[in-house]
CSV table of C-alpha atoms in Angstrom, one decimal:
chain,number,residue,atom,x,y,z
A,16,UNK,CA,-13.5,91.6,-26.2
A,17,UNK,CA,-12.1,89.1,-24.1
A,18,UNK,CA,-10.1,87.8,-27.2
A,19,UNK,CA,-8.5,91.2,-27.7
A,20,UNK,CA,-7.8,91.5,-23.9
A,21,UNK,CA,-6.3,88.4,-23.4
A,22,UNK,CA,-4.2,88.9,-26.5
A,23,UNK,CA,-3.3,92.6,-25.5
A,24,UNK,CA,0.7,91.7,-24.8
A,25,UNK,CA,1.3,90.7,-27.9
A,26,UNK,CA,-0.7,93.5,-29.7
A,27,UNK,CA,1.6,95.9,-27.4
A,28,UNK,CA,4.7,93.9,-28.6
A,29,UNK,CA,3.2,94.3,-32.0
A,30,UNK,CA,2.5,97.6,-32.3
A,31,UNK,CA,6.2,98.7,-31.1
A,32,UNK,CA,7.8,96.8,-33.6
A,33,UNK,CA,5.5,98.1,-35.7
A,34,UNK,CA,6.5,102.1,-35.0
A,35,UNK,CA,10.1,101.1,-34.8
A,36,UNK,CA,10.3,99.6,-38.1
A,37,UNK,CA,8.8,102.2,-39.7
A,38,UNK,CA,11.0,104.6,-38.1
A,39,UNK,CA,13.9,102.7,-39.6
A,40,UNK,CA,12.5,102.2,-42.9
A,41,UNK,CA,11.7,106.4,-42.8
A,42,UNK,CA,15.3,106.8,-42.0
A,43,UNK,CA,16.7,104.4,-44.2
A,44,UNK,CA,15.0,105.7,-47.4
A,45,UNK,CA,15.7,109.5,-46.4
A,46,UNK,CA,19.1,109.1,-44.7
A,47,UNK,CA,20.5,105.9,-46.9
A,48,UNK,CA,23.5,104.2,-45.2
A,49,UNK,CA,24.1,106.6,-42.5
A,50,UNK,CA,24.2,105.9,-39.1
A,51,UNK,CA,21.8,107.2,-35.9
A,52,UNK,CA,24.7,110.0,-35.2
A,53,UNK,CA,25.3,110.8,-39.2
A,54,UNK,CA,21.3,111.2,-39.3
A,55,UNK,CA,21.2,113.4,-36.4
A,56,UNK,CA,24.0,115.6,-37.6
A,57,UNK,CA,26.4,114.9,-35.1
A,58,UNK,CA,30.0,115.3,-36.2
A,59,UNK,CA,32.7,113.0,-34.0
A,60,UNK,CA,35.3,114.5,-36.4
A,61,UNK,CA,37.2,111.6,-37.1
A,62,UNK,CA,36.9,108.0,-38.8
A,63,UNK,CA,35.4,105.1,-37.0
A,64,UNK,CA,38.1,102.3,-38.1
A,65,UNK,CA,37.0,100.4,-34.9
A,66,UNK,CA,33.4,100.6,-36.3
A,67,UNK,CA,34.7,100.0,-40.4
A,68,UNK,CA,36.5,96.7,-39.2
A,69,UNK,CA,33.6,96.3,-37.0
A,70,UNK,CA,35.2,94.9,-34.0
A,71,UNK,CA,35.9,96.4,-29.8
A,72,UNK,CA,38.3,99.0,-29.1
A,73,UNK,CA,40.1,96.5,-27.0
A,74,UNK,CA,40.5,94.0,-29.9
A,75,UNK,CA,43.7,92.1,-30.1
A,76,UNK,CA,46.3,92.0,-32.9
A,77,UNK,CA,45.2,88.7,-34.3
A,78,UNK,CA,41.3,89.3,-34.2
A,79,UNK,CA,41.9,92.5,-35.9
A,80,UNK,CA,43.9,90.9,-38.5
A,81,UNK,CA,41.3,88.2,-39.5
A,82,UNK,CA,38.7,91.1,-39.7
A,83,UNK,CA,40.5,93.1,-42.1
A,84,UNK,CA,41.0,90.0,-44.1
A,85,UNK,CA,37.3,89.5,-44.2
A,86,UNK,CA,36.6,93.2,-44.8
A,87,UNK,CA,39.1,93.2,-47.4
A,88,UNK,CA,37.9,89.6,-49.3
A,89,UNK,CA,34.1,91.3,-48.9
A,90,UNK,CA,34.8,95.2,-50.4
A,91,UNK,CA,37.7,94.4,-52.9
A,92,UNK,CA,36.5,95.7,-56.2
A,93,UNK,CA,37.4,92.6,-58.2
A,94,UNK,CA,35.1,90.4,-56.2
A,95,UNK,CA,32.3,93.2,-55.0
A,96,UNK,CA,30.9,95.2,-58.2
A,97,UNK,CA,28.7,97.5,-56.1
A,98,UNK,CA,30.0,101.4,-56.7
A,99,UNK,CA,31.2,102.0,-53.3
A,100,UNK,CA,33.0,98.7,-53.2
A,101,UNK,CA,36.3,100.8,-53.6
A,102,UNK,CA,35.8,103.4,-51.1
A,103,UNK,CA,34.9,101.1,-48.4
A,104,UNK,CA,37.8,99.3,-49.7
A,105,UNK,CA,40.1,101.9,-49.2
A,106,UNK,CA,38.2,103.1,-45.8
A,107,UNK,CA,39.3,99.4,-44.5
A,108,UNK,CA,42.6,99.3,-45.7
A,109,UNK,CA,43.1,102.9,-44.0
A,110,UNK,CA,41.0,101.7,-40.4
A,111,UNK,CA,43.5,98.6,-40.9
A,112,UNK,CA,47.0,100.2,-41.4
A,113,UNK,CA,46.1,102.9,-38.7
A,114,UNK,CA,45.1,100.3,-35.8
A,115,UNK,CA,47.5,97.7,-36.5
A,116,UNK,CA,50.7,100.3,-35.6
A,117,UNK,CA,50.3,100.4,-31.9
A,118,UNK,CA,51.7,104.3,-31.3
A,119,UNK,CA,49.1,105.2,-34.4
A,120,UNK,CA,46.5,103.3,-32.6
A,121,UNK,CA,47.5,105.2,-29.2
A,122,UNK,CA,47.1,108.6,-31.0
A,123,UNK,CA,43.6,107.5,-32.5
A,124,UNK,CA,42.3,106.5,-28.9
A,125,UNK,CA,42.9,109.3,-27.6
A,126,UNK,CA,41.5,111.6,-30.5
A,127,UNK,CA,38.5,109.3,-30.4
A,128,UNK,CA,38.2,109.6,-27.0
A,129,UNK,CA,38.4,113.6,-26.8
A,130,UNK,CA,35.7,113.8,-29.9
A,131,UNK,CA,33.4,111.2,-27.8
A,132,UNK,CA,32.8,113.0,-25.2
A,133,UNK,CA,32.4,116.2,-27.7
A,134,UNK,CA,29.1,114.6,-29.0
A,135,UNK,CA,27.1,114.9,-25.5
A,136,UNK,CA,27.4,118.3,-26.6
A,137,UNK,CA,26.1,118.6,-30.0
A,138,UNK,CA,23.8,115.7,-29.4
A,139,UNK,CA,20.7,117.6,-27.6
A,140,UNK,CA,21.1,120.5,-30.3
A,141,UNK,CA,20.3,117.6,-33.0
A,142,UNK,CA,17.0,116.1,-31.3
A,143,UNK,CA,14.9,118.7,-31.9
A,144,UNK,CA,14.3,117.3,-35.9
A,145,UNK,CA,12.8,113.9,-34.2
A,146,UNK,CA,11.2,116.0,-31.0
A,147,UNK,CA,7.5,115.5,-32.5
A,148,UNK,CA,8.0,112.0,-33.5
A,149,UNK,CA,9.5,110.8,-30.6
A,150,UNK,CA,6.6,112.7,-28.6
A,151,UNK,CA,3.5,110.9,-30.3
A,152,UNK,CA,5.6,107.5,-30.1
A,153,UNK,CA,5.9,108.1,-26.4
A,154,UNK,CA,2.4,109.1,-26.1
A,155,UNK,CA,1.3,106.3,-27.9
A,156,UNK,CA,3.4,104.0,-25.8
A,157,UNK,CA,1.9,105.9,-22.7
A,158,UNK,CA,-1.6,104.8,-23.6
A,159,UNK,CA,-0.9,101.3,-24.8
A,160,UNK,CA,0.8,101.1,-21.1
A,161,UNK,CA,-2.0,102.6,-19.8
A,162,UNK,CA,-4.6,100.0,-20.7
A,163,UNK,CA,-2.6,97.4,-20.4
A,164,UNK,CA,-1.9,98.1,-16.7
A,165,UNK,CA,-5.6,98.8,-16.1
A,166,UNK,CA,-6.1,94.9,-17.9
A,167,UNK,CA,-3.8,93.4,-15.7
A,168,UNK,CA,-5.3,95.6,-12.5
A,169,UNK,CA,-8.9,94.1,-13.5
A,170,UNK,CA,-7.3,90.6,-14.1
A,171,UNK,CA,-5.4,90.7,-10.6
A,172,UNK,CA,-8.8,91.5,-8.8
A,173,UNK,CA,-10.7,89.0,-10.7
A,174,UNK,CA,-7.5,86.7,-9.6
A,175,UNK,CA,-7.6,87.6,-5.9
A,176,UNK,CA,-11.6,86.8,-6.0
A,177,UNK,CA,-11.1,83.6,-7.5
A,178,UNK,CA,-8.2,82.8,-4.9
A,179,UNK,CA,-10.6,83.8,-2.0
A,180,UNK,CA,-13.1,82.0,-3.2
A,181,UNK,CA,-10.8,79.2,-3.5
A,182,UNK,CA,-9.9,80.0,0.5
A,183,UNK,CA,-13.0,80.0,1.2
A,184,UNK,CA,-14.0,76.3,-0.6
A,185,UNK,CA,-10.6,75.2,1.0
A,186,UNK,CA,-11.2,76.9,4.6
A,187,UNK,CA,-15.1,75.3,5.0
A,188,UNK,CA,-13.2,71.9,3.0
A,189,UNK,CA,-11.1,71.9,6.3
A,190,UNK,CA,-14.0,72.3,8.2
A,191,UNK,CA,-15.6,69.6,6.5
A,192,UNK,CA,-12.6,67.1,7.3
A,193,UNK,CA,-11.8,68.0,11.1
A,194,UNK,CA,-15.6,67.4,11.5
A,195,UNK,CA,-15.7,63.7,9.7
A,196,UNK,CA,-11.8,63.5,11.5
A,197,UNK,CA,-13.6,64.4,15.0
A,198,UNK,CA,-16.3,62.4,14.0
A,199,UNK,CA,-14.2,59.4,13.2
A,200,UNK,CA,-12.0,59.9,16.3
A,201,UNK,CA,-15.2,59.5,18.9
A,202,UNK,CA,-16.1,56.5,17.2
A,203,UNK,CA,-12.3,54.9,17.6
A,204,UNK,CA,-12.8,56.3,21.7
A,205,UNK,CA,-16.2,54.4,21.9
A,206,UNK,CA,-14.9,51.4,20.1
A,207,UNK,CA,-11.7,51.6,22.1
A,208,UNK,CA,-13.5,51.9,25.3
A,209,UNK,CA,-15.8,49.0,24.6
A,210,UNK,CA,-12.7,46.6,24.1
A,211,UNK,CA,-11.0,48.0,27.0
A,212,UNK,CA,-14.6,47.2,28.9
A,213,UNK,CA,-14.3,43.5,27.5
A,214,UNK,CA,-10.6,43.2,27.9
A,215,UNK,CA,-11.3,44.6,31.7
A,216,UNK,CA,-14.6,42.1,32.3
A,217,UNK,CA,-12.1,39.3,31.0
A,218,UNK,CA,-9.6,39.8,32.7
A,219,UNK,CA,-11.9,40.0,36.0
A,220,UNK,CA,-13.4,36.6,35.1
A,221,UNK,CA,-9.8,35.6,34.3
A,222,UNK,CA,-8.7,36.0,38.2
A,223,UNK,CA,-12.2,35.4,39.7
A,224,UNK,CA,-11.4,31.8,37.9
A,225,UNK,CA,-7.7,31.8,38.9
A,226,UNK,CA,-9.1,32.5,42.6
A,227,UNK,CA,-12.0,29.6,42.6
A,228,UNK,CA,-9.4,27.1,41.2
A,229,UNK,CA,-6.6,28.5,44.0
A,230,UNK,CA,-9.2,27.7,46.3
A,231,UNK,CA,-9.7,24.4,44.9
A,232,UNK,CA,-6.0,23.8,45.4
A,233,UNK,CA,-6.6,25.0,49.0
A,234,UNK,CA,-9.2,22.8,49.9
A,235,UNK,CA,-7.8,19.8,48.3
A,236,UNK,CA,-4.4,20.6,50.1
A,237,UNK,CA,-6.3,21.0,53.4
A,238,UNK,CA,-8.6,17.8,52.4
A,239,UNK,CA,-5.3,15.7,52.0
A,240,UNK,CA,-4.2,17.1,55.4
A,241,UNK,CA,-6.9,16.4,57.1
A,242,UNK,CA,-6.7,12.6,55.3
A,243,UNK,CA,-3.4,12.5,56.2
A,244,UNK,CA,-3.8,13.3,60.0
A,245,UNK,CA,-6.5,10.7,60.2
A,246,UNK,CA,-4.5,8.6,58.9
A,247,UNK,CA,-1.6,8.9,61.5
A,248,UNK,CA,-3.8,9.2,64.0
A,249,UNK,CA,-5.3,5.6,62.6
A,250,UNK,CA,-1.6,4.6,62.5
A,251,UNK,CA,-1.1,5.7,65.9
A,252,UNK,CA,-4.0,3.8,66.7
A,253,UNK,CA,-3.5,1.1,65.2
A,254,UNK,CA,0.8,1.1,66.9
A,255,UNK,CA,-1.0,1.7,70.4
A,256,UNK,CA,-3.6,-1.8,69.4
A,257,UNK,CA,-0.7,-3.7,69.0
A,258,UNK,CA,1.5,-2.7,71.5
A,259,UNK,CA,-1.6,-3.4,73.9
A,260,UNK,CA,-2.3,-6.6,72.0
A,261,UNK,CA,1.7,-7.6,72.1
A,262,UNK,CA,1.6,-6.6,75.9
A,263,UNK,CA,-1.6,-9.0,76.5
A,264,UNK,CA,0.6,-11.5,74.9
A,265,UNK,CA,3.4,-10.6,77.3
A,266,UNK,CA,1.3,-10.6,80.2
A,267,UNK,CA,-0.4,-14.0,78.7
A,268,UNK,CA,2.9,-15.6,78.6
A,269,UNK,CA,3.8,-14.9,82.0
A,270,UNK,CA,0.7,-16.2,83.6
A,271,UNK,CA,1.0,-19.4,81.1
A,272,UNK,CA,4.8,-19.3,82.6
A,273,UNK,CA,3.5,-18.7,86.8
A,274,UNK,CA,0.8,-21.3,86.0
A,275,UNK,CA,3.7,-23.8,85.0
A,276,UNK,CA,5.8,-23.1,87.9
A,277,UNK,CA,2.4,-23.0,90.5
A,278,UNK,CA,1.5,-26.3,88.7
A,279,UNK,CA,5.1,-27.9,89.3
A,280,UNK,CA,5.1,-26.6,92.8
A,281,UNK,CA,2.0,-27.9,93.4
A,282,UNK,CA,2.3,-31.3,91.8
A,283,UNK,CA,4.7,-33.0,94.5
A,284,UNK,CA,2.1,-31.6,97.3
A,285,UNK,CA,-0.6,-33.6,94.9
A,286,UNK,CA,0.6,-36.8,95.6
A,287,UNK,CA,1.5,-36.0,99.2
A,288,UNK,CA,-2.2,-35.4,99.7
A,289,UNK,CA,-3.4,-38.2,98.8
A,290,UNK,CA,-1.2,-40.0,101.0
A,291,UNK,CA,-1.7,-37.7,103.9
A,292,UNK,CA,-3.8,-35.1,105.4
A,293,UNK,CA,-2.2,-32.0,104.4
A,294,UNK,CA,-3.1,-32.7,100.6
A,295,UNK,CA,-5.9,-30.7,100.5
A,296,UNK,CA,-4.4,-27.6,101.9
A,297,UNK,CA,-1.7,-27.9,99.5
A,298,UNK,CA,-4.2,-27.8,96.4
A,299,UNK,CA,-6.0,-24.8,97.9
A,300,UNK,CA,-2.9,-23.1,98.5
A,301,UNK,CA,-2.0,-23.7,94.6
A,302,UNK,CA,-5.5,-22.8,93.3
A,303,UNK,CA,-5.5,-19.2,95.3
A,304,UNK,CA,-2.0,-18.4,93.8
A,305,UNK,CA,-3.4,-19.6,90.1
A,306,UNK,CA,-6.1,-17.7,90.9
A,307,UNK,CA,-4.2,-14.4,92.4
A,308,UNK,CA,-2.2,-14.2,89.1
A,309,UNK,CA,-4.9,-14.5,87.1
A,310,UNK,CA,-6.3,-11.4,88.6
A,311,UNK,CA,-3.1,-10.0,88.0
């Protein structure tokens, strides 16, 4: 069954060929070389040269000349021995001489065109002979239709449940992913906010080390202060010690110098002394002044 459906196009193409080359073959064999209008019993009233030469009604003087030339070469008795070789010969030659004088041509247009639209009118009279067979070729077509629609209505349903039960696979697919994507997306957050914890406790430890070693530099700075106000105040010290030490010298040197003088005062008064009575006040009077400047 499913063979038969799935092939049911082509058995619909088949079977109209089918009906329409029979029709054709019914009509060739009972209406032999007559055309759909001949075969209906439509009369136009006058010749078809467009349709013997078989070319347009707006065919051009050189196209029409190369198709009576073929025409001609195809029907001419002594090259085509069927029995209506001559007459179609002749039909050519009359389609030919008629269309290739334009004013003749221009008469023939306008005849043809007057018994065209003459047809219409006979036509519907003349369709009553096929009525029946077009009727059950219709019907059949109908049915064939028919089924085939109802196939294609059960294959579209059978189509829209296999594409929402493709939506479906697809929709609870996405569901699937934004799931493993949320998933995957807390873990980057945790991991993130663990290297931003270790990034943060470094950089802490970082300036907690950049403050001990700043204090460092304090502490040495304010050690080499201090190191360097004891040493001016040792320097000052040490300026004020000899300045005092270079003043005892001073003062040293002037007692050495008054003892000098006291002694050269005191040396004549010496030897008067011993000659006289007034030496020995003269040596006490030397020893008090030796003695006054060295309390000085």
């Amino acid at each position: 069954q499913k063979f038969t459906m799935a092939r049911l196009p082509v058995f619909t193409l088949f079977l109209t060929a089918l009906l329409a080359g029979g029709v054709s073959v019914i009509t060739q064999q009972q209406f032999p070389g007559k055309t759909v209008l001949e075969i209906l019993g439509v009369d136009l009233g006058i010749p078809d040269h467009y349709g013997v030469l078989g070319v347009g009604h707006n065919v051009g003087d050189e196209a029409l000349k190369r198709a009576y030339r073929d025409k001609a070469l195809l029907y001419h008795p002594d090259k085509n021995p069927a029995p209506d070789a001559s007459q179609k010969f002749a039909q050519v030659s009359n389609a030919f001489e008629i269309l290739q004088d334009h004013k003749k041509r221009f008469e023939y247009d306008l005849q043809y065109k007057q018994a065209d639209e003459q047809r219409f009118l006979q036509l519907p009279q003349r369709l009553s002979k096929f009525g029946a067979i077009a009727l059950g070729l219709l019907f059949v077509l109908w049915f064939v239709f028919k089924f085939e629609s109802l196939y294609y209505q059960r294959l579209q349903v059978e189509a829209d449940l296999a594409a929402f039960e493709e939506e479906k696979r697809q929709r609870r697919e996405a569901e699937r992913q934004q799931m493993l994507a949320e998933v995957e997306r807390q873990r980057l957050q945790k991991e993130m906010a663990a290297e931003l914890q270790k990034e943060e406790r470094r950089i802490q430890r970082e300036e907690a080390e950049a403050r001990a070693l700043e204090q460092t530099k304090r502490n040495l700075e304010g050690q080499r202060a201090a190191r360097q106000m004891q040493q001016s105040q040792l320097d000052a010290l040490r300026d004020v010690g000899e300045a005092r030490r270079e003043q005892e010298k001073a003062e040293e040197k002037k007692r050495l110098k008054k003892r000098e003088e006291w002694r050269e005062k005191a040396a004549p008064n010496t030897f008067q002394g011993r000659g006289g009575g007034d030496s020995g006040h003269a040596w006490q009077d030397a020893g008090r002044g030796m003695r006054a400047d060295g309390a000085t």
